[in-house]
PDB file of C-alpha atoms in Angstrom:
ATOM      1  CA  GLU A   1       0.000   0.000   0.000  1.00 72.00           C
ATOM      2  CA  PRO A   2       1.400   3.417  -0.894  1.00 73.00           C
ATOM      3  CA  GLU A   3       2.399   5.578   2.015  1.00 91.00           C
ATOM      4  CA  VAL A   4       3.550   9.029   2.968  1.00 94.00           C
ATOM      5  CA  THR A   5       7.202   9.083   3.958  1.00 96.00           C
ATOM      6  CA  GLN A   6       8.862  11.680   6.145  1.00 96.00           C
ATOM      7  CA  THR A   7      12.524  12.343   6.725  1.00 94.00           C
ATOM      8  CA  PRO A   8      14.282  12.550   9.061  1.00 94.00           C
ATOM      9  CA  SER A   9      12.450  10.671  11.787  1.00 94.00           C
ATOM     10  CA  HIS A  10      14.171  12.806  14.399  1.00 96.00           C
ATOM     11  CA  GLN A  11      15.758  16.225  13.921  1.00 96.00           C
ATOM     12  CA  VAL A  12      17.750  18.031  16.594  1.00 97.00           C
ATOM     13  CA  THR A  13      18.443  21.705  15.960  1.00 96.00           C
ATOM     14  CA  GLN A  14      19.857  24.644  17.868  1.00 96.00           C
ATOM     15  CA  MET A  15      17.454  27.451  18.671  1.00 97.00           C
ATOM     16  CA  GLY A  16      17.531  30.143  16.004  1.00 97.00           C
ATOM     17  CA  GLN A  17      18.599  27.774  13.259  1.00 97.00           C
ATOM     18  CA  GLU A  18      16.573  27.047  10.171  1.00 97.00           C
ATOM     19  CA  VAL A  19      15.166  23.577   9.731  1.00 97.00           C
ATOM     20  CA  ILE A  20      13.558  21.850   6.771  1.00 96.00           C
ATOM     21  CA  LEU A  21      11.297  18.866   7.259  1.00 97.00           C
ATOM     22  CA  ARG A  22      10.766  16.700   4.236  1.00 97.00           C
ATOM     23  CA  CYS A  23       7.847  14.651   3.068  1.00 97.00           C
ATOM     24  CA  VAL A  24       7.102  12.521   0.051  1.00 97.00           C
ATOM     25  CA  PRO A  25       3.323  12.337  -0.359  1.00 95.00           C
ATOM     26  CA  ILE A  26       1.514   9.530  -2.126  1.00 92.00           C
ATOM     27  CA  SER A  27       2.169   9.977  -5.812  1.00 89.00           C
ATOM     28  CA  ASN A  28      -1.356  10.540  -7.157  1.00 85.00           C
ATOM     29  CA  HIS A  29      -2.458  12.784  -4.306  1.00 88.00           C
ATOM     30  CA  LEU A  30      -3.141  16.442  -4.951  1.00 87.00           C
ATOM     31  CA  TYR A  31      -3.618  17.906  -1.466  1.00 88.00           C
ATOM     32  CA  PHE A  32      -0.841  18.153   1.071  1.00 92.00           C
ATOM     33  CA  TYR A  33      -0.856  19.083   4.725  1.00 93.00           C
ATOM     34  CA  TRP A  34       1.330  19.674   7.713  1.00 96.00           C
ATOM     35  CA  TYR A  35       0.174  19.095  11.262  1.00 97.00           C
ATOM     36  CA  ARG A  36       1.969  19.570  14.562  1.00 97.00           C
ATOM     37  CA  GLN A  37       1.691  17.685  17.819  1.00 97.00           C
ATOM     38  CA  ILE A  38       3.414  19.105  20.868  1.00 96.00           C
ATOM     39  CA  LEU A  39       4.334  16.301  23.250  1.00 93.00           C
ATOM     40  CA  GLY A  40       1.290  15.043  25.119  1.00 90.00           C
ATOM     41  CA  GLN A  41      -1.102  17.323  23.293  1.00 92.00           C
ATOM     42  CA  LYS A  42      -3.469  17.035  20.381  1.00 93.00           C
ATOM     43  CA  VAL A  43      -2.658  17.099  16.704  1.00 96.00           C
ATOM     44  CA  GLU A  44      -3.007  20.627  15.306  1.00 96.00           C
ATOM     45  CA  PHE A  45      -3.488  21.684  11.720  1.00 94.00           C
ATOM     46  CA  LEU A  46      -0.787  23.967  10.342  1.00 96.00           C
ATOM     47  CA  VAL A  47      -1.309  24.332   6.610  1.00 95.00           C
ATOM     48  CA  SER A  48      -2.759  22.789   3.492  1.00 91.00           C
ATOM     49  CA  PHE A  49      -1.309  23.093   0.019  1.00 92.00           C
ATOM     50  CA  TYR A  50      -2.891  22.555  -3.368  1.00 89.00           C
ATOM     51  CA  ASN A  51      -1.987  23.508  -6.895  1.00 88.00           C
ATOM     52  CA  ASN A  52       1.320  24.957  -5.754  1.00 90.00           C
ATOM     53  CA  GLU A  53      -0.115  27.358  -3.261  1.00 92.00           C
ATOM     54  CA  ILE A  54      -1.319  27.468   0.322  1.00 93.00           C
ATOM     55  CA  SER A  55      -5.043  26.830   0.421  1.00 89.00           C
ATOM     56  CA  GLU A  56      -5.564  27.209   4.157  1.00 89.00           C
ATOM     57  CA  LYS A  57      -3.409  27.903   7.183  1.00 92.00           C
ATOM     58  CA  SER A  58      -3.902  28.147  10.898  1.00 93.00           C
ATOM     59  CA  GLU A  59      -2.884  30.943  13.239  1.00 94.00           C
ATOM     60  CA  ILE A  60       0.083  28.794  14.274  1.00 94.00           C
ATOM     61  CA  PHE A  61       1.492  29.046  10.752  1.00 96.00           C
ATOM     62  CA  ASP A  62       3.122  32.465  11.063  1.00 94.00           C
ATOM     63  CA  ASP A  63       5.865  34.119   9.033  1.00 94.00           C
ATOM     64  CA  GLN A  64       8.472  31.762  10.463  1.00 96.00           C
ATOM     65  CA  PHE A  65       6.914  28.892   8.550  1.00 97.00           C
ATOM     66  CA  SER A  66       6.851  28.211   4.847  1.00 97.00           C
ATOM     67  CA  VAL A  67       5.978  25.281   2.643  1.00 97.00           C
ATOM     68  CA  GLU A  68       7.173  24.309  -0.749  1.00 95.00           C
ATOM     69  CA  ARG A  69       6.809  21.607  -3.323  1.00 92.00           C
ATOM     70  CA  PRO A  70      10.203  21.974  -4.989  1.00 87.00           C
ATOM     71  CA  ASP A  71       9.703  19.123  -7.433  1.00 87.00           C
ATOM     72  CA  GLY A  72       7.052  16.608  -8.367  1.00 78.00           C
ATOM     73  CA  SER A  73       7.519  14.434  -5.345  1.00 87.00           C
ATOM     74  CA  ASN A  74       8.691  16.343  -2.262  1.00 93.00           C
ATOM     75  CA  PHE A  75       6.718  18.597   0.050  1.00 96.00           C
ATOM     76  CA  THR A  76       8.717  20.533   2.615  1.00 97.00           C
ATOM     77  CA  LEU A  77       8.060  22.544   5.742  1.00 97.00           C
ATOM     78  CA  LYS A  78      10.656  25.174   6.621  1.00 97.00           C
ATOM     79  CA  ILE A  79      10.947  26.885   9.962  1.00 97.00           C
ATOM     80  CA  ARG A  80      13.130  29.920   9.496  1.00 95.00           C
ATOM     81  CA  SER A  81      14.390  30.656  12.982  1.00 94.00           C
ATOM     82  CA  THR A  82      13.428  27.914  15.374  1.00 96.00           C
ATOM     83  CA  LYS A  83      12.216  28.560  18.893  1.00 96.00           C
ATOM     84  CA  LEU A  84      12.068  26.205  21.842  1.00 96.00           C
ATOM     85  CA  GLU A  85       8.298  26.012  21.499  1.00 96.00           C
ATOM     86  CA  ASP A  86       8.669  24.611  17.986  1.00 97.00           C
ATOM     87  CA  SER A  87       9.713  21.314  19.549  1.00 97.00           C
ATOM     88  CA  ALA A  88       7.023  18.870  18.494  1.00 97.00           C
ATOM     89  CA  MET A  89       6.155  15.985  16.237  1.00 97.00           C
ATOM     90  CA  TYR A  90       5.392  17.219  12.743  1.00 98.00           C
ATOM     91  CA  PHE A  91       3.125  15.107  10.571  1.00 97.00           C
ATOM     92  CA  CYS A  92       2.816  15.387   6.845  1.00 96.00           C
ATOM     93  CA  ALA A  93      -0.353  14.143   5.175  1.00 93.00           C
ATOM     94  CA  SER A  94      -1.731  13.884   1.690  1.00 90.00           C
ATOM     95  CA  SER A  95      -5.105  13.152   0.148  1.00 85.00           C
ATOM     96  CA  GLU A  96      -6.705  12.671  -3.220  1.00 80.00           C
ATOM     97  CA  HIS A  97      -9.420  15.142  -2.445  1.00 69.00           C
ATOM     98  CA  ARG A  98      -9.946  18.232  -0.339  1.00 62.00           C
ATOM     99  CA  GLY A  99      -9.837  17.384   3.365  1.00 50.00           C
ATOM    100  CA  GLY A 100      -9.522  13.748   2.487  1.00 47.00           C
ATOM    101  CA  ALA A 101     -13.257  13.582   2.803  1.00 48.00           C
ATOM    102  CA  TYR A 102     -14.571  12.839  -0.637  1.00 52.00           C
ATOM    103  CA  SER A 103     -12.586   9.785  -1.454  1.00 52.00           C
ATOM    104  CA  ASN A 104     -12.700   6.383   0.081  1.00 46.00           C
ATOM    105  CA  GLN A 105      -9.634   7.188   2.086  1.00 55.00           C
ATOM    106  CA  PRO A 106      -8.981  10.069   4.423  1.00 67.00           C
ATOM    107  CA  GLN A 107      -5.781  12.007   4.661  1.00 80.00           C
ATOM    108  CA  HIS A 108      -2.864   9.600   4.777  1.00 86.00           C
ATOM    109  CA  PHE A 109      -0.391  10.534   7.460  1.00 91.00           C
ATOM    110  CA  GLY A 110       3.324   9.946   7.503  1.00 94.00           C
ATOM    111  CA  ASP A 111       5.015   8.575  10.602  1.00 94.00           C
ATOM    112  CA  GLY A 112       6.120  12.038  11.642  1.00 96.00           C
ATOM    113  CA  THR A 113       9.369  13.894  12.279  1.00 97.00           C
ATOM    114  CA  ARG A 114      10.187  14.585  15.888  1.00 96.00           C
ATOM    115  CA  LEU A 115      11.781  18.035  16.046  1.00 97.00           C
ATOM    116  CA  SER A 116      13.804  18.853  19.136  1.00 97.00           C
ATOM    117  CA  ILE A 117      15.015  22.424  19.599  1.00 97.00           C
ATOM    118  CA  LEU A 118      17.910  22.877  22.018  1.00 95.00           C
TER     119      LEU A 118
ATOM    120  CA  ALA B   1     -16.696  26.699  14.268  1.00 77.00           C
ATOM    121  CA  GLN B   2     -15.480  23.142  14.365  1.00 87.00           C
ATOM    122  CA  LYS B   3     -14.727  21.491  17.656  1.00 94.00           C
ATOM    123  CA  VAL B   4     -14.077  17.951  18.816  1.00 97.00           C
ATOM    124  CA  THR B   5     -14.320  17.072  22.483  1.00 97.00           C
ATOM    125  CA  GLN B   6     -12.970  13.914  24.030  1.00 98.00           C
ATOM    126  CA  ALA B   7     -13.845  14.327  27.666  1.00 95.00           C
ATOM    127  CA  GLN B   8     -11.994  11.227  28.847  1.00 97.00           C
ATOM    128  CA  THR B   9      -8.327  12.057  29.240  1.00 96.00           C
ATOM    129  CA  GLU B  10      -7.253   8.599  30.384  1.00 97.00           C
ATOM    130  CA  ILE B  11      -8.996   5.272  30.756  1.00 97.00           C
ATOM    131  CA  SER B  12      -7.539   2.219  32.402  1.00 97.00           C
ATOM    132  CA  VAL B  13      -9.067  -1.235  31.968  1.00 97.00           C
ATOM    133  CA  VAL B  14      -8.085  -4.807  32.560  1.00 97.00           C
ATOM    134  CA  GLU B  15      -7.585  -7.052  29.573  1.00 97.00           C
ATOM    135  CA  LYS B  16     -10.808  -8.548  28.145  1.00 97.00           C
ATOM    136  CA  GLU B  17     -12.940  -5.703  29.448  1.00 97.00           C
ATOM    137  CA  ASP B  18     -14.997  -3.698  26.983  1.00 97.00           C
ATOM    138  CA  VAL B  19     -14.255   0.005  26.823  1.00 97.00           C
ATOM    139  CA  THR B  20     -16.005   2.925  25.136  1.00 98.00           C
ATOM    140  CA  LEU B  21     -14.239   6.108  24.133  1.00 98.00           C
ATOM    141  CA  ASP B  22     -16.492   9.127  23.840  1.00 98.00           C
ATOM    142  CA  CYS B  23     -16.377  11.809  21.179  1.00 98.00           C
ATOM    143  CA  VAL B  24     -18.649  14.823  20.804  1.00 98.00           C
ATOM    144  CA  TYR B  25     -18.286  17.205  17.895  1.00 97.00           C
ATOM    145  CA  GLU B  26     -19.523  20.607  16.809  1.00 95.00           C
ATOM    146  CA  THR B  27     -19.880  21.862  13.288  1.00 91.00           C
ATOM    147  CA  ARG B  28     -22.119  24.199  11.331  1.00 88.00           C
ATOM    148  CA  ASP B  29     -21.786  22.162   8.151  1.00 85.00           C
ATOM    149  CA  THR B  30     -24.422  19.676   7.127  1.00 84.00           C
ATOM    150  CA  THR B  31     -21.799  17.653   5.288  1.00 83.00           C
ATOM    151  CA  TYR B  32     -18.883  16.531   7.391  1.00 87.00           C
ATOM    152  CA  TYR B  33     -16.685  13.561   8.085  1.00 87.00           C
ATOM    153  CA  LEU B  34     -15.644  11.962  11.307  1.00 91.00           C
ATOM    154  CA  PHE B  35     -12.564   9.876  11.935  1.00 92.00           C
ATOM    155  CA  TRP B  36     -10.865   7.858  14.596  1.00 95.00           C
ATOM    156  CA  TYR B  37      -7.098   7.496  14.689  1.00 94.00           C
ATOM    157  CA  LYS B  38      -4.925   5.390  16.966  1.00 96.00           C
ATOM    158  CA  GLN B  39      -1.528   6.661  18.088  1.00 95.00           C
ATOM    159  CA  PRO B  40       0.561   3.870  19.626  1.00 94.00           C
ATOM    160  CA  PRO B  41       3.630   4.650  21.750  1.00 91.00           C
ATOM    161  CA  SER B  42       5.756   4.658  18.593  1.00 90.00           C
ATOM    162  CA  GLY B  43       3.983   7.899  17.627  1.00 91.00           C
ATOM    163  CA  GLU B  44       2.508   7.320  14.206  1.00 91.00           C
ATOM    164  CA  LEU B  45      -1.154   7.988  13.449  1.00 92.00           C
ATOM    165  CA  VAL B  46      -3.077   4.903  12.405  1.00 90.00           C
ATOM    166  CA  PHE B  47      -6.350   5.476  10.587  1.00 88.00           C
ATOM    167  CA  LEU B  48      -9.216   3.384  12.019  1.00 92.00           C
ATOM    168  CA  ILE B  49     -12.446   4.620  10.480  1.00 89.00           C
ATOM    169  CA  ARG B  50     -14.175   7.390   8.560  1.00 86.00           C
ATOM    170  CA  ARG B  51     -17.908   8.140   8.652  1.00 88.00           C
ATOM    171  CA  ASN B  52     -19.746  10.770   6.664  1.00 85.00           C
ATOM    172  CA  SER B  53     -22.615  12.809   8.030  1.00 87.00           C
ATOM    173  CA  PHE B  54     -25.154  11.138   5.773  1.00 85.00           C
ATOM    174  CA  ASP B  55     -24.458   7.661   7.023  1.00 83.00           C
ATOM    175  CA  GLU B  56     -25.506   6.994  10.586  1.00 82.00           C
ATOM    176  CA  GLN B  57     -25.208   3.267  10.244  1.00 82.00           C
ATOM    177  CA  ASN B  58     -23.088   1.872  12.999  1.00 84.00           C
ATOM    178  CA  GLU B  59     -20.065  -0.114  12.019  1.00 85.00           C
ATOM    179  CA  ILE B  60     -18.283  -3.105  13.413  1.00 87.00           C
ATOM    180  CA  SER B  61     -14.817  -4.230  12.486  1.00 88.00           C
ATOM    181  CA  GLY B  62     -13.601  -7.163  14.496  1.00 93.00           C
ATOM    182  CA  ARG B  63     -13.367  -6.043  18.111  1.00 94.00           C
ATOM    183  CA  TYR B  64     -13.957  -2.417  17.164  1.00 95.00           C
ATOM    184  CA  SER B  65     -17.353  -0.792  16.776  1.00 94.00           C
ATOM    185  CA  TRP B  66     -18.511   2.764  16.271  1.00 94.00           C
ATOM    186  CA  ASN B  67     -21.774   4.423  17.245  1.00 95.00           C
ATOM    187  CA  PHE B  68     -22.600   7.574  15.302  1.00 94.00           C
ATOM    188  CA  GLN B  69     -25.535   9.594  16.647  1.00 94.00           C
ATOM    189  CA  LYS B  70     -26.245  12.867  14.857  1.00 93.00           C
ATOM    190  CA  SER B  71     -28.949  13.764  17.346  1.00 93.00           C
ATOM    191  CA  THR B  72     -26.359  14.018  20.099  1.00 95.00           C
ATOM    192  CA  SER B  73     -23.390  14.925  17.857  1.00 95.00           C
ATOM    193  CA  SER B  74     -21.501  11.940  19.122  1.00 96.00           C
ATOM    194  CA  PHE B  75     -19.260   9.382  17.496  1.00 96.00           C
ATOM    195  CA  ASN B  76     -18.264   6.887  20.151  1.00 97.00           C
ATOM    196  CA  PHE B  77     -15.794   4.063  19.763  1.00 96.00           C
ATOM    197  CA  THR B  78     -16.033   0.743  21.593  1.00 97.00           C
ATOM    198  CA  ILE B  79     -13.329  -1.868  21.897  1.00 97.00           C
ATOM    199  CA  THR B  80     -14.679  -5.260  22.875  1.00 96.00           C
ATOM    200  CA  ALA B  81     -12.522  -7.681  24.829  1.00 97.00           C
ATOM    201  CA  SER B  82      -9.642  -5.231  25.051  1.00 97.00           C
ATOM    202  CA  GLN B  83      -6.076  -6.422  24.689  1.00 97.00           C
ATOM    203  CA  VAL B  84      -2.763  -5.018  25.901  1.00 96.00           C
ATOM    204  CA  VAL B  85      -1.924  -4.083  22.293  1.00 96.00           C
ATOM    205  CA  ASP B  86      -4.880  -1.714  22.306  1.00 97.00           C
ATOM    206  CA  SER B  87      -2.987   0.539  24.695  1.00 97.00           C
ATOM    207  CA  ALA B  88      -2.543   3.821  22.830  1.00 97.00           C
ATOM    208  CA  VAL B  89      -3.893   7.318  22.497  1.00 97.00           C
ATOM    209  CA  TYR B  90      -7.056   7.473  20.431  1.00 98.00           C
ATOM    210  CA  PHE B  91      -8.041  10.623  18.577  1.00 97.00           C
ATOM    211  CA  CYS B  92     -11.433  11.531  17.234  1.00 97.00           C
ATOM    212  CA  ALA B  93     -11.330  14.012  14.364  1.00 94.00           C
ATOM    213  CA  LEU B  94     -13.641  16.066  12.152  1.00 92.00           C
ATOM    214  CA  SER B  95     -13.343  17.362   8.630  1.00 86.00           C
ATOM    215  CA  GLU B  96     -15.964  19.661   7.187  1.00 78.00           C
ATOM    216  CA  GLY B  97     -17.251  18.827   3.750  1.00 67.00           C
ATOM    217  CA  GLY B  98     -18.175  22.325   2.741  1.00 56.00           C
ATOM    218  CA  GLY B  99     -14.827  23.120   1.264  1.00 54.00           C
ATOM    219  CA  GLY B 100     -12.596  22.944   4.288  1.00 57.00           C
ATOM    220  CA  PHE B 101      -9.163  21.501   3.995  1.00 68.00           C
ATOM    221  CA  LYS B 102      -8.192  20.754   7.511  1.00 83.00           C
ATOM    222  CA  THR B 103      -8.961  17.990   9.945  1.00 88.00           C
ATOM    223  CA  ILE B 104      -9.637  19.050  13.516  1.00 92.00           C
ATOM    224  CA  PHE B 105      -8.559  16.621  16.202  1.00 95.00           C
ATOM    225  CA  GLY B 106      -9.835  16.105  19.698  1.00 97.00           C
ATOM    226  CA  ALA B 107      -7.448  16.126  22.625  1.00 96.00           C
ATOM    227  CA  GLY B 108      -7.235  12.348  22.601  1.00 97.00           C
ATOM    228  CA  THR B 109      -7.991   9.628  25.120  1.00 98.00           C
ATOM    229  CA  ARG B 110      -5.112   7.601  26.485  1.00 97.00           C
ATOM    230  CA  LEU B 111      -6.148   3.985  26.952  1.00 98.00           C
ATOM    231  CA  PHE B 112      -4.204   1.699  29.248  1.00 97.00           C
ATOM    232  CA  VAL B 113      -5.029  -1.986  29.020  1.00 97.00           C
ATOM    233  CA  LYS B 114      -3.491  -3.996  31.828  1.00 96.00           C
ATOM    234  CA  ALA B 115      -2.806  -7.704  31.590  1.00 94.00           C
TER     235      ALA B 115
END
């Protein structure tokens, strides 16, 4: 079964440094997402991306964050100047349709990248 | 606005007991989708089920069953004859069908199943 892959599984970065989290969505999917889960808390929506532009973003997704689909397969999340509070698990997801709701499958989630800011 | 409430923060049961995880949602859309995900200690999100707002038929899959009640805006999840491997955090989630892109998650219920 096709799956969403995320690299690295664990990223350790010094505060203030830039970090790029990488995701390879399922190949025929058109909608891409990033979610964040601070340790012990719920999964929070960050941003969705379709047709090479952001389609929706949350208030968490401020100017420090950006997303990009640099080629036909990768989908990246960049944090420009990391803060301690950016430490979290970051999940990438993809879906055939908007919100994952119209197809037989929902959003497919990757296994996550654990980001630790020191 | 969308909201998902999982009032049970933690539940502890003994193996072979049945357990029900509660989920109450809020949405203004008439078309929406509800999900349950399992997050084992390894951290990944495992999709369990999706229901759409037009289908209130309850579903059973092995030891898992789901009770969707639009009248009470609830989508509860029951594990029958729980096993130690069921120990995980379970998230209920909502996606609106009216053009929204995001999925809103509840706070999760941590289930401990003791041998």
